[in-house]
Coordinates of N, CA, C and O in Angstrom, one line a residue:
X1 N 19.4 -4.6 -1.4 CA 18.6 -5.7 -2.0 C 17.4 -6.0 -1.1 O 17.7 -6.2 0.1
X2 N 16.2 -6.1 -1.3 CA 15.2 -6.5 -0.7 C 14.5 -8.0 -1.3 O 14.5 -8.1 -2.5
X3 N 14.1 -8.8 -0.7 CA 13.8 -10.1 -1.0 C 12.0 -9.8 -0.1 O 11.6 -9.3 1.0
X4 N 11.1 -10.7 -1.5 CA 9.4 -11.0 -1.3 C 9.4 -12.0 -1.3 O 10.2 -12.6 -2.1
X5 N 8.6 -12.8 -0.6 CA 8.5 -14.0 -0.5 C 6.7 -13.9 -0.8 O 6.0 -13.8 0.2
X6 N 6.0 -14.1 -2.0 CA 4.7 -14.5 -1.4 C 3.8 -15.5 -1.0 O 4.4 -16.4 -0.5
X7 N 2.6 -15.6 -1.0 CA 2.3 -16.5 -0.4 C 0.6 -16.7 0.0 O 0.2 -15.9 0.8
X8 N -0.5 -18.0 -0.4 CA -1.6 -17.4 -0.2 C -2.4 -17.8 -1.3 O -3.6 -18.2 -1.1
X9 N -2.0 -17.8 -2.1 CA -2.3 -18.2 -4.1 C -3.7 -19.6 -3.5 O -4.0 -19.8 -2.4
X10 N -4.2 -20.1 -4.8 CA -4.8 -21.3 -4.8 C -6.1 -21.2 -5.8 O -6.5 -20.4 -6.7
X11 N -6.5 -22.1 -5.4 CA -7.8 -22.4 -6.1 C -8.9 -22.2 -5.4 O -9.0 -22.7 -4.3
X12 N -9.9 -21.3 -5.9 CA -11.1 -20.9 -5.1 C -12.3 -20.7 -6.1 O -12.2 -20.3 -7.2
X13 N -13.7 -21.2 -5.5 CA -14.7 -20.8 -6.5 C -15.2 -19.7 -6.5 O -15.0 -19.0 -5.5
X14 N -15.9 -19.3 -7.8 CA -16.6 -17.6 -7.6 C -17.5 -17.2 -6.6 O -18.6 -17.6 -6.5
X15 N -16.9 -16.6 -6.1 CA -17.7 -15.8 -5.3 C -16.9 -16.1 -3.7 O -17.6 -15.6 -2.8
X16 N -15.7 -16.8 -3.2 CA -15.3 -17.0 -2.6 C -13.8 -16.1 -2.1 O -13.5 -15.2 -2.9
X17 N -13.2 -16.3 -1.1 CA -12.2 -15.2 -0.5 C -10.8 -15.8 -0.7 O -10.6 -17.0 -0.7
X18 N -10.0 -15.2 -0.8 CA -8.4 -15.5 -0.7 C -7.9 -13.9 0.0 O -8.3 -12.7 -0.2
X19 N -6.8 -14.7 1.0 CA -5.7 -13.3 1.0 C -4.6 -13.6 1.2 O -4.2 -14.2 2.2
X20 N -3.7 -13.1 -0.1 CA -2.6 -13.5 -0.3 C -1.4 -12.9 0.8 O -2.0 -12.0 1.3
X21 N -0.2 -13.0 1.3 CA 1.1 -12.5 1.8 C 1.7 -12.1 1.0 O 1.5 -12.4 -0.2
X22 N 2.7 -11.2 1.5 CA 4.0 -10.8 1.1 C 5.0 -10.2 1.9 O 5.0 -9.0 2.3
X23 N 6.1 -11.3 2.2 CA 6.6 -10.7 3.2 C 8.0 -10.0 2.7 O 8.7 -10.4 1.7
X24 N 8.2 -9.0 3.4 CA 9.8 -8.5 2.6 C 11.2 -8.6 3.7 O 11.1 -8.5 4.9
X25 N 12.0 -8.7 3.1 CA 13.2 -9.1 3.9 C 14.5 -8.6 3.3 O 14.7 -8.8 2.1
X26 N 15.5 -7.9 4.0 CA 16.7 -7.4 3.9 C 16.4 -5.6 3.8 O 15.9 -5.2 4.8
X27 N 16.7 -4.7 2.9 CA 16.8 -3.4 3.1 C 15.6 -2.3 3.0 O 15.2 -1.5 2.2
X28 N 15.2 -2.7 4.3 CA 13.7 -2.5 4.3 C 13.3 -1.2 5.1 O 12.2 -0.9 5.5
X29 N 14.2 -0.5 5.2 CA 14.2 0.7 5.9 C 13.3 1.4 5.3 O 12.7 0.8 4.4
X30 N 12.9 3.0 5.7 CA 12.5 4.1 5.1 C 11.0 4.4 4.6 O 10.0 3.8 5.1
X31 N 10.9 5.1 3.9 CA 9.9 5.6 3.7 C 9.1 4.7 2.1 O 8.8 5.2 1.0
X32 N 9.1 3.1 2.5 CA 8.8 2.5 0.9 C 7.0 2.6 1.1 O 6.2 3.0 1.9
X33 N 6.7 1.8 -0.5 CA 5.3 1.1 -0.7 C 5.8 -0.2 -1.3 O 6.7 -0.7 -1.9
X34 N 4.9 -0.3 -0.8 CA 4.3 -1.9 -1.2 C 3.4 -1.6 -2.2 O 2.6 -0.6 -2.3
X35 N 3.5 -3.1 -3.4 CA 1.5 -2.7 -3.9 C 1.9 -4.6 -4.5 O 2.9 -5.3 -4.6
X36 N 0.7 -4.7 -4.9 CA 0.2 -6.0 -5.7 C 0.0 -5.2 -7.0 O -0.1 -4.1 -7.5
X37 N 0.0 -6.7 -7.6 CA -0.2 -6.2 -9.7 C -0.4 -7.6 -10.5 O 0.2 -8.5 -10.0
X38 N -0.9 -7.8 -11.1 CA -1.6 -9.3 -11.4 C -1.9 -9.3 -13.0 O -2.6 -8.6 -13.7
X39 N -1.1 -10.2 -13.3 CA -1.3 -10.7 -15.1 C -1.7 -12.1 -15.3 O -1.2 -13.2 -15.1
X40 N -3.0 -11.7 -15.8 CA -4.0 -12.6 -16.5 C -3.1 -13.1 -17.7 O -2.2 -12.4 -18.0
X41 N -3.4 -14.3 -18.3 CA -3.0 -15.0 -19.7 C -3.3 -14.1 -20.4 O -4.2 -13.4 -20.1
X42 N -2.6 -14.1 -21.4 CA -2.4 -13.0 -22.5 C -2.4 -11.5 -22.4 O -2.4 -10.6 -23.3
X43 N -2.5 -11.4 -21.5 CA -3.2 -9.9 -21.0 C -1.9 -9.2 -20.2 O -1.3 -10.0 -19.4
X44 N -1.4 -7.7 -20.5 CA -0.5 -6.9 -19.5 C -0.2 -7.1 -18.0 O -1.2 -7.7 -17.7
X45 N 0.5 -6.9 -17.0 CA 0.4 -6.7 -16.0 C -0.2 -5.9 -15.8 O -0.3 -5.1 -16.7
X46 N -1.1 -5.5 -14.7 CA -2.0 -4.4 -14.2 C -2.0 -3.9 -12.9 O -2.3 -4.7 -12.1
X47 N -1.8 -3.0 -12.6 CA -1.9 -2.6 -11.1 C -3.1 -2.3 -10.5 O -3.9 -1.5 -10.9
X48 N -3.1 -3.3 -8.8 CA -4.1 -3.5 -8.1 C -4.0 -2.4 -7.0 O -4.7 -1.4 -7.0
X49 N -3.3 -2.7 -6.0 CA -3.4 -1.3 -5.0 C -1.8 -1.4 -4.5 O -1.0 -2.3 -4.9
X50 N -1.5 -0.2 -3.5 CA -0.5 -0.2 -2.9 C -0.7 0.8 -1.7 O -1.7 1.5 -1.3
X51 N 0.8 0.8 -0.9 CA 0.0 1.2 0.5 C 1.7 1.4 0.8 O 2.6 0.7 0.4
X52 N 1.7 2.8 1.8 CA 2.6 3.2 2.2 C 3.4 2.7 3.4 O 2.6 3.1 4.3
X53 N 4.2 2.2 4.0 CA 4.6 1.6 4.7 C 4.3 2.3 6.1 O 3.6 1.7 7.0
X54 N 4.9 4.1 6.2 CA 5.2 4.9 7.0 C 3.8 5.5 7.4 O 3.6 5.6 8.6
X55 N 2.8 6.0 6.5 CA 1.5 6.7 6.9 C 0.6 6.0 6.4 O -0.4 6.7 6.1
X56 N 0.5 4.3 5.9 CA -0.8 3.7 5.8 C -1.4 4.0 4.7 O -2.0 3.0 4.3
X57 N -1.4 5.1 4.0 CA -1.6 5.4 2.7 C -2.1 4.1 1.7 O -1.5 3.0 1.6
X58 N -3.2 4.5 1.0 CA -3.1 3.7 -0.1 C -3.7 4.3 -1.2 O -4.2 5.4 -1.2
X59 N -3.7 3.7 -2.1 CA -4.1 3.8 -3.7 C -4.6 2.5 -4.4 O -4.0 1.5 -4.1
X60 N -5.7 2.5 -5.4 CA -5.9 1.4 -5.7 C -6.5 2.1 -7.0 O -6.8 3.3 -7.1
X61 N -6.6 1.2 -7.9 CA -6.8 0.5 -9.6 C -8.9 1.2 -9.2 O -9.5 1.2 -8.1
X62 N -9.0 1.4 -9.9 CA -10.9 2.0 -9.8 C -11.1 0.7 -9.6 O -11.0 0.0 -8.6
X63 N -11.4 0.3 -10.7 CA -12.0 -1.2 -11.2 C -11.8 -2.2 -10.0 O -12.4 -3.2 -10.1
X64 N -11.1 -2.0 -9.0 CA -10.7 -2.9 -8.4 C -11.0 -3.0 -6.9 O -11.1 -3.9 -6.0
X65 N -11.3 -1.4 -6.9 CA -11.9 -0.9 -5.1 C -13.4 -1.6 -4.9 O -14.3 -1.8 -5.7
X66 N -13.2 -2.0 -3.2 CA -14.3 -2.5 -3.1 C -14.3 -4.4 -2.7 O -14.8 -5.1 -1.9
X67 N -13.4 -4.6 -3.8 CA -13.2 -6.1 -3.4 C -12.1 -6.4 -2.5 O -12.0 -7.1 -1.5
X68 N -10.9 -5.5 -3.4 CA -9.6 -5.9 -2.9 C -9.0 -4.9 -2.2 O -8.7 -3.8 -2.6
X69 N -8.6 -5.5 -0.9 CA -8.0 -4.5 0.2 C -6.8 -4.9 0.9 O -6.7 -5.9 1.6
X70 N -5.9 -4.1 0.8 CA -4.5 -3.8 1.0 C -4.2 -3.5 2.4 O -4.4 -2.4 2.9
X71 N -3.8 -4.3 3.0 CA -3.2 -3.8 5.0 C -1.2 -4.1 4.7 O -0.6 -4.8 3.8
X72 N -0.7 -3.4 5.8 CA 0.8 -3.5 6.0 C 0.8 -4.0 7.6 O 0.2 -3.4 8.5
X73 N 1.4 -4.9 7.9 CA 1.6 -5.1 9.1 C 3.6 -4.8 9.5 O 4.4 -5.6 9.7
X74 N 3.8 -3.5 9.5 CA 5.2 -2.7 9.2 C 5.6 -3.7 10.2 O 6.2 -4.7 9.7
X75 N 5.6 -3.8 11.4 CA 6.6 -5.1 12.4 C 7.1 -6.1 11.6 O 8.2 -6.7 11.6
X76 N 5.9 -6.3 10.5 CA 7.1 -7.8 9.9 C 7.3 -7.5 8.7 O 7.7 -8.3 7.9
X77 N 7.1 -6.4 8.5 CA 7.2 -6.0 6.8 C 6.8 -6.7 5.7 O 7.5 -7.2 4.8
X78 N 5.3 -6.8 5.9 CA 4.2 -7.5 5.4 C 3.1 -7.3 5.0 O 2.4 -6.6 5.7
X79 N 2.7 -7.6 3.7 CA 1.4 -6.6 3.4 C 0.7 -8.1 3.2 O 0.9 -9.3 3.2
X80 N -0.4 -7.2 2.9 CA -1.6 -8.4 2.7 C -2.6 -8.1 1.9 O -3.1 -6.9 2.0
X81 N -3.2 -8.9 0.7 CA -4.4 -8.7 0.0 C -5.5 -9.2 0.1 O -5.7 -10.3 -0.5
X82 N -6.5 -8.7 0.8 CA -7.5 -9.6 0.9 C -8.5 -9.3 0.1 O -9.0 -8.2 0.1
X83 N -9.0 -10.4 -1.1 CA -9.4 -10.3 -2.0 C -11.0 -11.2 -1.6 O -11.0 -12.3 -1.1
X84 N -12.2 -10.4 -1.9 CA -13.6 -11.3 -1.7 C -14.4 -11.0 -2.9 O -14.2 -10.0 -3.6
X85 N -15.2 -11.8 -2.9 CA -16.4 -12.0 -4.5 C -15.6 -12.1 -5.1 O -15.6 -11.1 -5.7
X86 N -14.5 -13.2 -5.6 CA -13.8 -13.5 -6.7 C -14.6 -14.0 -7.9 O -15.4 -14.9 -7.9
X87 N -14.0 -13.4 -8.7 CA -14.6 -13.7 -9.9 C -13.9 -14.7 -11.5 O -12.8 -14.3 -12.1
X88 N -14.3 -15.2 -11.6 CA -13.1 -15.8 -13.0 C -12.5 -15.2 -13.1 O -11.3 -15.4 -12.8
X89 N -12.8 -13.8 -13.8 CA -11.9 -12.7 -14.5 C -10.8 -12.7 -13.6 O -9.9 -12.0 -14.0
X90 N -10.5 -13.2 -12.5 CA -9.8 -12.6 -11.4 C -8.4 -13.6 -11.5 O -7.3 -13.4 -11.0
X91 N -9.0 -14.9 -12.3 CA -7.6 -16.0 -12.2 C -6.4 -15.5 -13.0 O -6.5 -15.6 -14.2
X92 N -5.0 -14.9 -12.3 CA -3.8 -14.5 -12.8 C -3.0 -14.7 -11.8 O -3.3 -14.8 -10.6
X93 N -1.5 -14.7 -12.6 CA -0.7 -14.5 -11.4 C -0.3 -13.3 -11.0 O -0.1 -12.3 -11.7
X94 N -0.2 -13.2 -9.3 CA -0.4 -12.2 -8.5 C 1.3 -11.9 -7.7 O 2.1 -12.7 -7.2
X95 N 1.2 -10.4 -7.9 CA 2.3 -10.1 -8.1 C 3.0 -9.2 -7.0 O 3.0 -8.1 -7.6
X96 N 3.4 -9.1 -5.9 CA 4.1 -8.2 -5.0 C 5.0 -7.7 -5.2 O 6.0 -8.3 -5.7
X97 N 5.2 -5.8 -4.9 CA 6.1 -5.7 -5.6 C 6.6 -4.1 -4.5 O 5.8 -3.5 -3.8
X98 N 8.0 -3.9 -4.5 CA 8.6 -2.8 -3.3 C 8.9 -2.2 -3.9 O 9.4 -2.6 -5.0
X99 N 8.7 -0.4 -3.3 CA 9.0 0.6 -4.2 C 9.9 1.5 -3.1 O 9.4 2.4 -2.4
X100 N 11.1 1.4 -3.2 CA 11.9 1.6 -2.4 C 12.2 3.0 -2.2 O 12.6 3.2 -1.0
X101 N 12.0 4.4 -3.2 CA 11.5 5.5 -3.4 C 10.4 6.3 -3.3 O 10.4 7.5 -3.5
X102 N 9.4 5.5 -3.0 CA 7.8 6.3 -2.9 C 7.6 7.2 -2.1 O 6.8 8.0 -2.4
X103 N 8.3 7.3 -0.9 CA 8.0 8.4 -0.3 C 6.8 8.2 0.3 O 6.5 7.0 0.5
X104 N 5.8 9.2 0.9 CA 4.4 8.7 1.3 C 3.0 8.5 0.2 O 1.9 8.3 0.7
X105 N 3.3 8.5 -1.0 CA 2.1 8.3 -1.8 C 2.5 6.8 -2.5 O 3.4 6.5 -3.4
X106 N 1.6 5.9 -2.0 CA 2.2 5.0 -3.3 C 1.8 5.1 -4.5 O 0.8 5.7 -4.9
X107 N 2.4 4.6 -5.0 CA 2.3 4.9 -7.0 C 2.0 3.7 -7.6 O 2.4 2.5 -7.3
X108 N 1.3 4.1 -8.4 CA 0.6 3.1 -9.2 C 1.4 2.3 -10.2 O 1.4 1.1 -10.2
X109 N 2.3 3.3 -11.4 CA 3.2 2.9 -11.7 C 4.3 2.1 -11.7 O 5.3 2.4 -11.0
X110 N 4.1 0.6 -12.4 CA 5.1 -0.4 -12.4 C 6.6 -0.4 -12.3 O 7.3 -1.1 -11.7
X111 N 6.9 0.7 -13.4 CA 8.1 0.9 -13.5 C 9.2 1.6 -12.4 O 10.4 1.7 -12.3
X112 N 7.7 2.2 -11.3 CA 8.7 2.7 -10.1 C 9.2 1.6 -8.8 O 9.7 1.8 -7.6
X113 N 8.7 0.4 -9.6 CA 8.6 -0.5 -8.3 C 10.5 -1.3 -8.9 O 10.8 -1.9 -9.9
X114 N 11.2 -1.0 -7.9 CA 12.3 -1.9 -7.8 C 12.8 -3.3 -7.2 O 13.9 -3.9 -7.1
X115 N 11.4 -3.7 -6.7 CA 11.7 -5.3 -6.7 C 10.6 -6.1 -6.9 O 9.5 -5.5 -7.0
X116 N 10.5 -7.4 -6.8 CA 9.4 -8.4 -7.4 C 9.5 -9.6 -6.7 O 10.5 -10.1 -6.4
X117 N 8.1 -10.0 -6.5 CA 8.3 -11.1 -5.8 C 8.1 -12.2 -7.2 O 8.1 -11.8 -8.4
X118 N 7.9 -13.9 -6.9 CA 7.9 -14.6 -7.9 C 6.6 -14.6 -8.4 O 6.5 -14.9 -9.5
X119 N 5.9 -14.3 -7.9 CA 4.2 -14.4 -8.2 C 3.7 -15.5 -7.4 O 4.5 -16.3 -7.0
X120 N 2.1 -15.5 -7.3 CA 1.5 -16.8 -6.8 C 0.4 -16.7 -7.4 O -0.3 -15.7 -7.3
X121 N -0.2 -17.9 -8.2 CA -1.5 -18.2 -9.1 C -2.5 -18.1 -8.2 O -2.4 -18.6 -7.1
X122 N -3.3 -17.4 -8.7 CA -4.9 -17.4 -7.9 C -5.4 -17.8 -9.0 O -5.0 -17.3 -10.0
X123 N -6.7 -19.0 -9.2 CA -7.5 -19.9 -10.1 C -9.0 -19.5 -9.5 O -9.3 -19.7 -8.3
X124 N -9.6 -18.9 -10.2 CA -10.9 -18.7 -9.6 C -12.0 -19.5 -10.5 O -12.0 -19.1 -11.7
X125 N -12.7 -20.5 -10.1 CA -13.3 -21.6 -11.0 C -14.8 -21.1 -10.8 O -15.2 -20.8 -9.7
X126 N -15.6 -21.1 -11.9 CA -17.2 -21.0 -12.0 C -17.9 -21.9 -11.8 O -19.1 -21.8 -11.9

């Protein structure tokens, strides 16, 4: 079992920065990824980026490179999203998620991620 804690969420105006946490805790060995993924009201979950634990690796969403940037701090088994030029479109809850099989590529794919953190709201106001 692995346990996310996130952390970071809030209210911010457009055009301003957030960077969210996620810390992971208990079977955290091996070769995982990490990624973020974030569901707007009414709207699907969507995946944002993700990053290999072992070789730094990442992947991210097109739409999405450029603003939002993914670091792992592996000592505490911690990633981080640092998100700038936020934009309205951007207010959802934000999602951390471990992919305990990835190997060195992270994958974009939700369905390969086997755990979840609770989410944390980011509010981005105009």
């Amino acid at each position: 079992q692995v346990q996310l804690v996130e952390s970071g969420g809030g209210l911010v105006q457009a055009g301003g920065s957030l960077r969210l946490s996620c810390a992971a805790s208990g079977r955290t060995s091996g070769n995982y990824a990490m990624g973020w993924f974030r569901q707007a009201p009414g709207k699907e979950r969507e995946f944002i980026t993700a990053i290999s634990r072992s070789t730094g690796t990442t992947s991210s969403s097109d739409s999405m490179k450029g603003r939002f940037t993914i670091t792992i701090d592996s000592t505490k088994n911690t990633v981080y999203l640092q998100m700038v030029n936020l934009k309205p479109e951007d207010t959802a809850i934000y999602y951390c998620a471990f992919d305990a099989g990835a190997g060195y590529i992270p994958r974009a794919d939700q369905r390969r991620y086997d755990y979840w953190g609770q989410g944390t709201q980011v509010t981005v106001s105009s």
